[in-house]
Amino acid sequence: MMNTWSREIWRLLGYAAGGWLLGLVYGLPLWGLCAGLLGHSLWNLLNLRRLDRWLLAKPKEPPAEAKGVWGRVQRHLFTQRRRQRERSRKMRTLLRGIRETSAAVPDGVVILGQFGRIVWQNKAAAGLLGLKRRKDVGRSIAHLVRDPDFTHYLKKPERYEEGVEINSPRDDAVRLSIRLVPYGEGQRLLLIRDVTRLHRLEALRKDFVANVSHELRTPLTVVLGYLETLVDFGSELSAEQLDDLHRRLQNQSARMQRIVDDLLMLSRIEGQQSKGSNDVVDMPAVISAAVEDARSLSGERQHRIEAEVDAGLFLLGEEQQLRSVVSNLLGNAVRYTPAGGTITVRWYASGKSAHLSVQDNGDGIPAKSLPRLTERFYRVDTARSRHTGGTGLGLAIVKHALNFHHARLHVDSRVGEGSLFRCDFPKSIVHHTDDAQTDAAQKVTEELPD
Ligand code: ADP
């Protein structure tokens, strides 16, 4: 550094001395000195102009070597500029990265500046809160989201950590969980999450607990009533009356047991993980056993039960669940078909998939009830269901078991004409035995004697 500056001083002295000496030759040493100093100033001005032009041109290349201290300044400025450019390039890349990541997250993110004005928002936030991505930037969030709970929350920084739940301003059916995180000076980060599913599950759980309690309370109250009668008047009752009371107690206890068994079955299916490769289930045998059970359930009501079964068609799956599907569908057909009615079970392959259908010519189901059939404890006619020993859980079990096997349930029914329940099993779980009869559907028709 000292070298450059001392050279610069020598240059100034050189110009002054040169001018003075030249002036001396012409007998005007003072004028010569002034001319020398003017020359030095002109040289500096020239270099300043060159630097100014070079700066204006926003150079990306290093400067052409200028002389003396000007060269130093130029190099210095160039290095600083290069560093600054590098820094802003890194910042831009970082910002782009942050924007792309925030845009990709399914949760909504809004940056709020002073007075709750929107500085930036990602796509999800705009979708969830019904905001316009560009137009609403700069507007206050309090004016855009007018839910009273949210407005109240916005004004209470001490509650920011708790968060708040509101319905989406865009769609009432969408439930949002919102949290504000303060940062910097007066800035806040608004995080929005769609919790509709969780909310619905929570509501379902509450409903379910209420339903189970209700379902169990009814038979329990009846059992308690009968027991009180037994305790208070047991000695006064005739043998016949006692028999009747015992039978009623047994019926109610059996009803409670059926509910608990079905609940356990449901929770077992829900807890089971679909492993992909399950056991080979002999569906023809499962159907044959279920037909036997249906026959004994039918008893004196003498339904005509027919089965058309492809004897070589097996499934890869959970036997207990599949048994439950067949027996629930057949049991319902028997229970909701008047005495003497016809029930047909078919087990067949079509294309590469397999189908189980249970058809009856019984009560049928009103169209408005069809979408709700597989809900837990849903019944078209509660009294009828209870009277026939129903728990209201049969079709919920069927649905869950079918979901487990990636299968679908199709219901077709008309009041007074009958119902058709068909399960469509995907080709991925269909298993044909090596049996020669594999392709030929073996027709087995079984009938109950009239
Ligand atoms: P439940 O134990 O009451 O039979 P499900 O879940 O098995 O419960 O069936 C739900 C409702 O669907 C039944 O209450 C009944 O009203 C109706 N249902 C089911 N299967 C049939 C059928 N084959 N015919 C007419 N109605 C049926």
Short mmCIF file of C-alpha atoms and ligand atoms in Angstrom, two decimals:
data_model
loop_
_atom_site.label_atom_id
_atom_site.label_comp_id
_atom_site.label_asym_id
_atom_site.label_seq_id
_atom_site.Cartn_x
_atom_site.Cartn_y
_atom_site.Cartn_z
CA MET A 1 0.00 0.00 0.00
CA MET A 2 2.76 2.37 0.96
CA ASN A 3 4.44 1.67 -2.37
CA THR A 4 1.43 2.67 -4.45
CA TRP A 5 0.78 5.82 -2.48
CA SER A 6 4.44 6.88 -2.37
CA ARG A 7 4.60 6.27 -6.13
CA GLU A 8 1.54 8.51 -6.46
CA ILE A 9 3.26 11.25 -4.46
CA TRP A 10 6.35 10.85 -6.62
CA ARG A 11 4.14 11.16 -9.68
CA LEU A 12 2.66 14.45 -8.34
CA LEU A 13 6.16 15.73 -7.54
CA GLY A 14 7.34 14.61 -11.01
CA TYR A 15 4.55 16.58 -12.76
CA ALA A 16 5.29 19.68 -10.57
CA ALA A 17 9.09 19.46 -11.07
CA GLY A 18 8.75 18.77 -14.82
CA GLY A 19 6.49 21.85 -15.23
CA TRP A 20 8.75 24.00 -13.09
CA LEU A 21 11.89 22.99 -15.06
CA LEU A 22 10.15 23.60 -18.39
CA GLY A 23 9.01 27.01 -17.08
CA LEU A 24 12.58 27.76 -15.99
CA VAL A 25 13.81 27.17 -19.52
CA TYR A 26 11.33 29.80 -20.77
CA GLY A 27 11.94 32.13 -17.79
CA LEU A 28 8.47 31.45 -16.29
CA PRO A 29 9.11 28.86 -13.53
CA LEU A 30 5.89 29.62 -11.63
CA TRP A 31 3.70 29.25 -14.71
CA GLY A 32 5.58 26.05 -15.47
CA LEU A 33 4.81 24.73 -11.96
CA CYS A 34 1.11 25.57 -12.37
CA ALA A 35 1.02 23.87 -15.78
CA GLY A 36 2.66 20.75 -14.26
CA LEU A 37 0.07 20.62 -11.45
CA LEU A 38 -2.78 21.17 -13.96
CA GLY A 39 -1.40 18.31 -16.03
CA HIS A 40 -1.52 16.02 -12.96
CA SER A 41 -5.13 17.06 -12.25
CA LEU A 42 -6.07 16.36 -15.86
CA TRP A 43 -4.49 12.92 -15.65
CA ASN A 44 -6.54 12.22 -12.47
CA LEU A 45 -9.74 13.49 -14.10
CA LEU A 46 -9.12 11.22 -17.07
CA ASN A 47 -8.69 8.21 -14.80
CA LEU A 48 -11.84 9.15 -12.81
CA ARG A 49 -13.85 9.36 -16.03
CA ARG A 50 -12.54 5.94 -17.10
CA LEU A 51 -13.49 4.46 -13.70
CA ASP A 52 -16.94 6.02 -13.87
CA ARG A 53 -17.57 4.51 -17.33
CA TRP A 54 -16.24 1.18 -16.24
CA LEU A 55 -18.58 1.16 -13.22
CA LEU A 56 -21.59 2.16 -15.32
CA ALA A 57 -20.92 -0.72 -17.71
CA LYS A 58 -21.43 -3.19 -14.72
CA PRO A 59 -18.33 -5.12 -15.71
CA LYS A 60 -18.17 -8.89 -15.31
CA GLU A 61 -14.58 -8.97 -16.50
CA PRO A 62 -11.63 -7.72 -14.42
CA PRO A 63 -10.62 -4.14 -15.35
CA ALA A 64 -7.93 -3.34 -17.94
CA GLU A 65 -4.95 -2.43 -15.86
CA ALA A 66 -5.14 1.29 -14.94
CA LYS A 67 -2.08 3.10 -13.60
CA GLY A 68 -1.23 3.85 -9.97
CA VAL A 69 -3.80 4.23 -7.24
CA TRP A 70 -6.63 4.21 -9.82
CA GLY A 71 -5.77 0.68 -10.78
CA ARG A 72 -5.88 -0.29 -7.10
CA VAL A 73 -9.30 1.31 -6.56
CA GLN A 74 -10.63 -0.32 -9.72
CA ARG A 75 -9.44 -3.80 -8.68
CA HIS A 76 -10.85 -3.27 -5.21
CA LEU A 77 -14.27 -2.29 -6.54
CA PHE A 78 -14.25 -5.23 -8.95
CA THR A 79 -13.54 -7.75 -6.16
CA GLN A 80 -16.28 -6.26 -4.01
CA ARG A 81 -18.75 -6.38 -6.86
CA ARG A 82 -17.89 -9.99 -7.62
CA ARG A 83 -18.42 -10.95 -3.96
CA GLN A 84 -21.73 -9.13 -3.84
CA ARG A 85 -22.90 -10.84 -7.04
CA GLU A 86 -21.93 -14.23 -5.62
CA ARG A 87 -23.78 -13.46 -2.36
CA SER A 88 -26.97 -12.41 -4.10
CA ARG A 89 -26.81 -15.45 -6.39
CA LYS A 90 -26.62 -17.68 -3.32
CA MET A 91 -29.49 -15.78 -1.68
CA ARG A 92 -31.60 -16.13 -4.80
CA THR A 93 -30.95 -19.88 -4.96
CA LEU A 94 -31.78 -20.20 -1.25
CA LEU A 95 -34.97 -18.18 -1.64
CA ARG A 96 -36.03 -20.20 -4.67
CA GLY A 97 -35.37 -23.38 -2.70
CA ILE A 98 -37.45 -22.13 0.24
CA ARG A 99 -40.29 -21.09 -2.06
CA GLU A 100 -40.26 -24.36 -3.95
CA THR A 101 -40.23 -26.38 -0.70
CA SER A 102 -43.02 -24.31 0.85
CA ALA A 103 -45.04 -24.55 -2.35
CA ALA A 104 -44.61 -28.33 -2.36
CA VAL A 105 -45.73 -28.95 1.24
CA PRO A 106 -49.38 -29.90 1.52
CA ASP A 107 -49.82 -27.56 4.50
CA GLY A 108 -50.55 -23.89 3.96
CA VAL A 109 -47.86 -21.31 4.80
CA VAL A 110 -48.51 -17.54 4.87
CA ILE A 111 -45.93 -14.92 5.85
CA LEU A 112 -47.62 -12.01 7.59
CA GLY A 113 -45.87 -8.66 7.87
CA GLN A 114 -46.82 -5.55 9.84
CA PHE A 115 -50.53 -5.29 10.75
CA GLY A 116 -51.13 -8.85 9.58
CA ARG A 117 -50.62 -8.00 5.92
CA ILE A 118 -49.87 -10.91 3.62
CA VAL A 119 -46.29 -10.81 2.39
CA TRP A 120 -46.20 -14.24 0.78
CA GLN A 121 -48.33 -17.37 0.69
CA ASN A 122 -47.90 -20.82 -0.81
CA LYS A 123 -50.37 -22.50 -3.14
CA ALA A 124 -51.83 -24.72 -0.41
CA ALA A 125 -52.59 -21.72 1.82
CA ALA A 126 -54.40 -19.96 -1.01
CA GLY A 127 -56.42 -23.11 -1.67
CA LEU A 128 -57.28 -23.82 1.96
CA LEU A 129 -58.18 -20.25 2.92
CA GLY A 130 -59.71 -19.33 -0.44
CA LEU A 131 -57.19 -16.51 -1.04
CA LYS A 132 -56.05 -15.10 -4.35
CA ARG A 133 -52.34 -15.74 -4.73
CA ARG A 134 -51.30 -12.40 -6.19
CA LYS A 135 -54.26 -10.10 -5.59
CA ASP A 136 -54.41 -10.66 -1.85
CA VAL A 137 -50.72 -10.01 -1.22
CA GLY A 138 -50.47 -6.81 0.85
CA ARG A 139 -54.00 -7.17 2.23
CA SER A 140 -54.68 -7.82 5.89
CA ILE A 141 -55.47 -11.45 6.76
CA ALA A 142 -58.08 -10.25 9.29
CA HIS A 143 -60.09 -8.77 6.42
CA LEU A 144 -59.81 -11.86 4.28
CA VAL A 145 -60.55 -14.57 6.88
CA ARG A 146 -63.52 -13.36 8.86
CA ASP A 147 -64.20 -16.35 11.09
CA PRO A 148 -64.85 -14.96 14.64
CA ASP A 149 -62.68 -17.67 16.27
CA PHE A 150 -59.80 -16.82 13.95
CA THR A 151 -60.20 -13.05 14.50
CA HIS A 152 -60.17 -13.61 18.25
CA TYR A 153 -57.12 -15.87 18.00
CA LEU A 154 -55.26 -13.34 15.85
CA LYS A 155 -55.60 -10.74 18.60
CA LYS A 156 -54.32 -13.00 21.40
CA PRO A 157 -50.58 -13.66 21.02
CA GLU A 158 -50.61 -15.56 24.33
CA ARG A 159 -52.82 -18.18 22.64
CA TYR A 160 -50.69 -18.53 19.51
CA GLU A 161 -49.12 -21.77 20.72
CA GLU A 162 -52.52 -23.46 21.22
CA GLY A 163 -53.68 -22.85 17.65
CA VAL A 164 -57.29 -22.67 16.56
CA GLU A 165 -59.65 -24.80 14.45
CA ILE A 166 -62.03 -23.22 11.96
CA ASN A 167 -64.02 -24.26 8.89
CA SER A 168 -62.39 -23.30 5.62
CA PRO A 169 -63.85 -20.00 4.33
CA ARG A 170 -63.95 -21.68 0.91
CA ASP A 171 -65.69 -24.91 1.89
CA ASP A 172 -67.62 -25.47 5.12
CA ALA A 173 -66.95 -29.22 4.98
CA VAL A 174 -63.19 -28.65 5.27
CA ARG A 175 -61.85 -28.25 8.81
CA LEU A 176 -58.60 -26.33 9.25
CA SER A 177 -56.13 -26.26 12.11
CA ILE A 178 -54.34 -22.90 12.24
CA ARG A 179 -51.24 -21.81 14.15
CA LEU A 180 -49.42 -18.52 14.28
CA VAL A 181 -45.69 -18.39 14.93
CA PRO A 182 -44.27 -14.92 15.64
CA TYR A 183 -40.76 -14.09 14.41
CA GLY A 184 -38.59 -11.09 13.59
CA GLU A 185 -40.08 -7.67 14.19
CA GLY A 186 -43.86 -7.86 14.07
CA GLN A 187 -43.76 -10.71 11.54
CA ARG A 188 -45.76 -13.89 11.86
CA LEU A 189 -45.88 -17.22 10.12
CA LEU A 190 -49.38 -18.61 9.61
CA LEU A 191 -49.45 -22.41 9.32
CA ILE A 192 -52.63 -24.07 8.04
CA ARG A 193 -53.36 -27.80 8.07
CA ASP A 194 -56.36 -29.65 6.66
CA VAL A 195 -57.65 -31.76 9.58
CA THR A 196 -60.99 -32.73 8.04
CA ARG A 197 -60.14 -36.44 8.17
CA LEU A 198 -59.02 -36.30 11.79
CA HIS A 199 -62.06 -34.25 12.69
CA ARG A 200 -64.36 -36.74 10.99
CA LEU A 201 -62.61 -39.65 12.67
CA GLU A 202 -63.01 -37.98 16.05
CA ALA A 203 -66.72 -37.43 15.38
CA LEU A 204 -67.02 -41.07 14.22
CA ARG A 205 -65.27 -42.26 17.37
CA LYS A 206 -67.67 -40.30 19.58
CA ASP A 207 -70.66 -41.58 17.61
CA PHE A 208 -69.34 -45.10 17.80
CA VAL A 209 -68.87 -45.04 21.57
CA ALA A 210 -72.36 -43.56 21.99
CA ASN A 211 -73.82 -46.24 19.69
CA VAL A 212 -72.06 -49.13 21.40
CA SER A 213 -73.20 -47.89 24.80
CA HIS A 214 -76.74 -47.55 23.53
CA GLU A 215 -76.74 -50.99 21.89
CA LEU A 216 -75.47 -52.68 25.05
CA ARG A 217 -77.56 -50.65 27.46
CA THR A 218 -80.87 -51.87 26.06
CA PRO A 219 -80.31 -55.62 26.62
CA LEU A 220 -78.50 -54.88 29.86
CA THR A 221 -81.49 -52.94 31.20
CA VAL A 222 -83.79 -55.80 30.23
CA VAL A 223 -81.50 -58.37 31.92
CA LEU A 224 -81.37 -56.26 35.09
CA GLY A 225 -85.17 -55.95 35.06
CA TYR A 226 -85.62 -59.72 34.76
CA LEU A 227 -83.05 -60.33 37.50
CA GLU A 228 -84.88 -57.93 39.83
CA THR A 229 -88.12 -59.79 39.14
CA LEU A 230 -86.35 -63.06 39.94
CA VAL A 231 -84.91 -61.71 43.20
CA ASP A 232 -88.16 -60.06 44.33
CA PHE A 233 -90.76 -62.55 43.15
CA GLY A 234 -88.74 -65.64 42.22
CA SER A 235 -90.36 -67.77 44.91
CA GLU A 236 -93.88 -66.83 43.76
CA LEU A 237 -93.34 -67.69 40.09
CA SER A 238 -94.56 -70.90 38.56
CA ALA A 239 -92.11 -73.28 36.84
CA GLU A 240 -93.46 -72.15 33.45
CA GLN A 241 -92.98 -68.48 34.27
CA LEU A 242 -89.46 -69.21 35.52
CA ASP A 243 -88.66 -71.07 32.30
CA ASP A 244 -89.91 -68.13 30.25
CA LEU A 245 -87.83 -65.70 32.31
CA HIS A 246 -84.69 -67.82 31.90
CA ARG A 247 -85.26 -68.02 28.15
CA ARG A 248 -85.62 -64.24 27.92
CA LEU A 249 -82.47 -63.75 30.01
CA GLN A 250 -80.63 -66.11 27.72
CA ASN A 251 -81.84 -64.26 24.59
CA GLN A 252 -80.71 -60.89 25.89
CA SER A 253 -77.33 -62.26 27.00
CA ALA A 254 -76.88 -63.90 23.59
CA ARG A 255 -77.68 -60.55 21.96
CA MET A 256 -74.99 -58.82 24.03
CA GLN A 257 -72.56 -61.55 23.18
CA ARG A 258 -73.28 -61.19 19.45
CA ILE A 259 -72.64 -57.44 19.65
CA VAL A 260 -69.36 -57.95 21.50
CA ASP A 261 -68.30 -60.72 19.08
CA ASP A 262 -69.04 -58.49 16.07
CA LEU A 263 -67.21 -55.56 17.66
CA LEU A 264 -64.19 -57.76 18.31
CA MET A 265 -64.32 -59.04 14.74
CA LEU A 266 -64.41 -55.46 13.42
CA SER A 267 -61.49 -54.34 15.53
CA ARG A 268 -59.53 -57.46 14.57
CA ILE A 269 -60.00 -56.72 10.87
CA GLU A 270 -59.06 -53.09 11.37
CA GLY A 271 -55.92 -54.10 13.25
CA GLN A 272 -54.82 -56.63 10.63
CA GLN A 273 -52.22 -55.56 8.09
CA SER A 274 -52.74 -56.68 4.51
CA LYS A 275 -49.54 -58.60 3.87
CA GLY A 276 -50.10 -59.13 0.17
CA SER A 277 -49.47 -62.85 0.15
CA ASN A 278 -51.98 -64.50 2.47
CA ASP A 279 -53.17 -68.05 2.88
CA VAL A 280 -54.95 -69.94 0.15
CA VAL A 281 -58.62 -69.96 1.18
CA ASP A 282 -60.82 -72.76 -0.06
CA MET A 283 -63.81 -70.57 -0.91
CA PRO A 284 -66.04 -73.44 -2.13
CA ALA A 285 -65.64 -75.08 1.32
CA VAL A 286 -66.27 -71.78 3.09
CA ILE A 287 -69.44 -71.22 1.05
CA SER A 288 -70.65 -74.77 1.60
CA ALA A 289 -70.28 -74.38 5.40
CA ALA A 290 -72.06 -71.01 5.32
CA VAL A 291 -74.93 -72.56 3.31
CA GLU A 292 -75.31 -75.24 6.02
CA ASP A 293 -75.45 -72.52 8.71
CA ALA A 294 -77.97 -70.52 6.68
CA ARG A 295 -80.11 -73.61 6.40
CA SER A 296 -80.21 -74.10 10.14
CA LEU A 297 -80.88 -70.36 10.65
CA SER A 298 -83.78 -70.64 8.23
CA GLY A 299 -85.15 -73.58 10.25
CA GLU A 300 -88.89 -73.84 9.93
CA ARG A 301 -89.05 -70.86 7.58
CA GLN A 302 -87.89 -73.24 4.87
CA HIS A 303 -86.06 -70.99 2.46
CA ARG A 304 -84.94 -72.46 -0.81
CA ILE A 305 -81.17 -71.99 -0.80
CA GLU A 306 -79.28 -72.57 -4.04
CA ALA A 307 -75.51 -72.48 -4.55
CA GLU A 308 -73.63 -72.27 -7.85
CA VAL A 309 -69.98 -72.67 -7.04
CA ASP A 310 -66.83 -72.81 -9.17
CA ALA A 311 -65.07 -75.61 -7.30
CA GLY A 312 -61.59 -74.67 -8.54
CA LEU A 313 -61.77 -71.00 -7.61
CA PHE A 314 -59.83 -70.10 -4.46
CA LEU A 315 -58.67 -66.82 -2.96
CA LEU A 316 -55.46 -65.62 -1.31
CA GLY A 317 -56.57 -63.99 1.90
CA GLU A 318 -57.70 -64.25 5.50
CA GLU A 319 -60.01 -67.21 5.90
CA GLN A 320 -61.76 -65.94 9.03
CA GLN A 321 -62.63 -62.64 7.36
CA LEU A 322 -63.86 -64.28 4.17
CA ARG A 323 -65.97 -66.72 6.20
CA SER A 324 -67.49 -63.73 7.95
CA VAL A 325 -68.30 -62.05 4.61
CA VAL A 326 -70.15 -65.11 3.28
CA SER A 327 -71.99 -65.87 6.51
CA ASN A 328 -73.08 -62.25 7.07
CA LEU A 329 -74.44 -61.90 3.54
CA LEU A 330 -76.21 -65.27 3.69
CA GLY A 331 -77.46 -64.61 7.24
CA ASN A 332 -78.96 -61.28 6.15
CA ALA A 333 -80.60 -62.90 3.12
CA VAL A 334 -82.28 -65.47 5.40
CA ARG A 335 -83.30 -62.87 8.00
CA TYR A 336 -84.74 -60.35 5.56
CA THR A 337 -86.50 -62.82 3.26
CA PRO A 338 -89.97 -64.08 4.19
CA ALA A 339 -90.47 -67.80 4.81
CA GLY A 340 -90.27 -69.94 1.68
CA GLY A 341 -88.27 -67.30 -0.24
CA THR A 342 -85.40 -68.15 -2.57
CA ILE A 343 -81.77 -67.36 -1.88
CA THR A 344 -79.02 -67.95 -4.45
CA VAL A 345 -75.29 -67.90 -3.76
CA ARG A 346 -72.96 -67.73 -6.74
CA TRP A 347 -69.16 -68.07 -6.72
CA TYR A 348 -67.71 -67.55 -10.16
CA ALA A 349 -64.83 -66.13 -12.15
CA SER A 350 -65.30 -63.48 -14.80
CA GLY A 351 -62.27 -62.41 -16.77
CA LYS A 352 -59.45 -62.70 -14.27
CA SER A 353 -61.43 -61.57 -11.21
CA ALA A 354 -63.72 -63.56 -8.93
CA HIS A 355 -67.22 -62.73 -7.72
CA LEU A 356 -69.43 -63.79 -4.86
CA SER A 357 -73.08 -62.90 -5.14
CA VAL A 358 -75.93 -63.49 -2.72
CA GLN A 359 -79.38 -62.87 -4.14
CA ASP A 360 -82.73 -63.08 -2.40
CA ASN A 361 -86.32 -62.30 -3.26
CA GLY A 362 -87.05 -60.82 0.15
CA ASP A 363 -87.87 -57.40 1.64
CA GLY A 364 -85.47 -55.34 -0.47
CA ILE A 365 -83.91 -52.05 0.63
CA PRO A 366 -85.10 -48.49 -0.14
CA ALA A 367 -82.74 -46.64 -2.51
CA LYS A 368 -82.05 -43.89 0.03
CA SER A 369 -80.67 -46.43 2.53
CA LEU A 370 -78.26 -48.10 0.10
CA PRO A 371 -75.33 -45.66 0.61
CA ARG A 372 -75.55 -46.06 4.41
CA LEU A 373 -75.85 -49.86 4.64
CA THR A 374 -72.23 -50.46 5.64
CA GLU A 375 -72.22 -47.85 8.44
CA ARG A 376 -71.87 -49.32 11.89
CA PHE A 377 -75.24 -49.84 13.58
CA TYR A 378 -77.19 -48.60 10.57
CA ARG A 379 -80.44 -50.47 10.05
CA VAL A 380 -83.30 -49.87 7.66
CA ASP A 381 -85.77 -51.18 10.22
CA THR A 382 -84.25 -51.30 13.70
CA ALA A 383 -87.06 -53.34 15.29
CA ARG A 384 -86.92 -55.92 12.48
CA SER A 385 -83.14 -56.19 12.73
CA ARG A 386 -83.18 -56.68 16.51
CA HIS A 387 -86.07 -59.11 16.34
CA THR A 388 -84.11 -61.30 13.93
CA GLY A 389 -80.96 -61.14 16.07
CA GLY A 390 -79.13 -58.44 14.08
CA THR A 391 -76.39 -56.34 15.59
CA GLY A 392 -76.27 -53.68 12.88
CA LEU A 393 -72.60 -54.52 12.36
CA GLY A 394 -72.80 -57.31 9.77
CA LEU A 395 -72.35 -55.21 6.63
CA ALA A 396 -69.71 -53.01 8.34
CA ILE A 397 -67.71 -56.20 8.89
CA VAL A 398 -68.31 -57.21 5.26
CA LYS A 399 -67.07 -53.84 4.04
CA HIS A 400 -63.94 -53.89 6.18
CA ALA A 401 -63.11 -57.47 5.25
CA LEU A 402 -63.56 -56.63 1.56
CA ASN A 403 -61.39 -53.52 1.88
CA PHE A 404 -58.74 -55.70 3.47
CA HIS A 405 -58.82 -57.89 0.35
CA HIS A 406 -58.96 -54.87 -2.01
CA ALA A 407 -62.40 -56.08 -3.06
CA ARG A 408 -65.58 -54.06 -3.67
CA LEU A 409 -69.17 -54.50 -2.57
CA HIS A 410 -71.96 -53.85 -5.02
CA VAL A 411 -75.60 -53.74 -3.83
CA ASP A 412 -78.65 -53.80 -6.02
CA SER A 413 -82.03 -53.86 -4.34
CA ARG A 414 -85.68 -53.00 -4.77
CA VAL A 415 -88.26 -52.84 -2.00
CA GLY A 416 -90.58 -55.84 -2.17
CA GLU A 417 -88.54 -57.52 -4.93
CA GLY A 418 -85.33 -58.56 -3.24
CA SER A 419 -81.64 -57.76 -3.03
CA LEU A 420 -78.39 -58.69 -4.71
CA PHE A 421 -75.11 -58.28 -2.83
CA ARG A 422 -72.06 -58.87 -5.02
CA CYS A 423 -68.42 -58.87 -3.93
CA ASP A 424 -65.83 -58.31 -6.68
CA PHE A 425 -62.41 -59.74 -5.82
CA PRO A 426 -59.40 -58.45 -7.79
CA LYS A 427 -57.33 -60.80 -9.97
CA SER A 428 -54.30 -60.25 -7.70
CA ILE A 429 -55.84 -62.48 -5.01
CA VAL A 430 -57.59 -65.00 -7.26
CA HIS A 431 -56.08 -68.47 -7.07
CA HIS A 432 -57.06 -71.35 -9.35
CA THR A 433 -56.35 -74.88 -8.21
CA ASP A 434 -54.63 -77.29 -10.60
CA ASP A 435 -57.82 -79.26 -10.64
CA ALA A 436 -59.07 -80.22 -14.10
CA GLN A 437 -62.40 -78.64 -13.29
CA THR A 438 -60.84 -75.24 -12.73
CA ASP A 439 -62.42 -73.54 -15.69
CA ALA A 440 -65.68 -75.35 -15.74
CA ALA A 441 -68.05 -73.96 -13.16
CA GLN A 442 -69.41 -76.84 -11.24
CA LYS A 443 -73.02 -76.29 -10.55
CA VAL A 444 -74.14 -77.49 -7.17
CA THR A 445 -77.73 -76.82 -6.37
CA GLU A 446 -78.85 -77.52 -2.91
CA GLU A 447 -82.38 -77.19 -1.79
CA LEU A 448 -84.13 -77.52 1.44
CA PRO A 449 -87.01 -79.95 1.46
CA ASP A 450 -90.35 -78.13 1.39
P1 ADP B 1 -78.17 -56.19 10.86
O1 ADP B 1 -77.47 -56.89 11.95
O2 ADP B 1 -79.15 -55.19 11.33
O3 ADP B 1 -78.68 -57.09 9.82
P2 ADP B 1 -76.28 -55.39 8.82
O4 ADP B 1 -75.16 -54.45 8.87
O5 ADP B 1 -75.99 -56.79 8.44
O6 ADP B 1 -77.03 -55.28 10.21
O7 ADP B 1 -77.32 -54.81 7.79
C1 ADP B 1 -77.72 -53.46 7.87
C2 ADP B 1 -79.15 -53.30 7.43
O8 ADP B 1 -79.25 -53.56 6.03
C3 ADP B 1 -80.10 -54.29 8.07
O9 ADP B 1 -80.57 -53.82 9.29
C4 ADP B 1 -81.19 -54.39 7.04
O10 ADP B 1 -82.10 -53.33 7.25
C5 ADP B 1 -80.49 -54.15 5.72
N1 ADP B 1 -80.22 -55.41 4.99
C6 ADP B 1 -79.06 -56.10 4.96
N2 ADP B 1 -79.14 -57.18 4.17
C7 ADP B 1 -80.40 -57.17 3.66
C8 ADP B 1 -81.12 -58.02 2.76
N3 ADP B 1 -80.57 -59.12 2.20
N4 ADP B 1 -82.41 -57.69 2.49
C9 ADP B 1 -82.98 -56.59 3.02
N5 ADP B 1 -82.36 -55.75 3.88
C10 ADP B 1 -81.08 -56.03 4.20
#
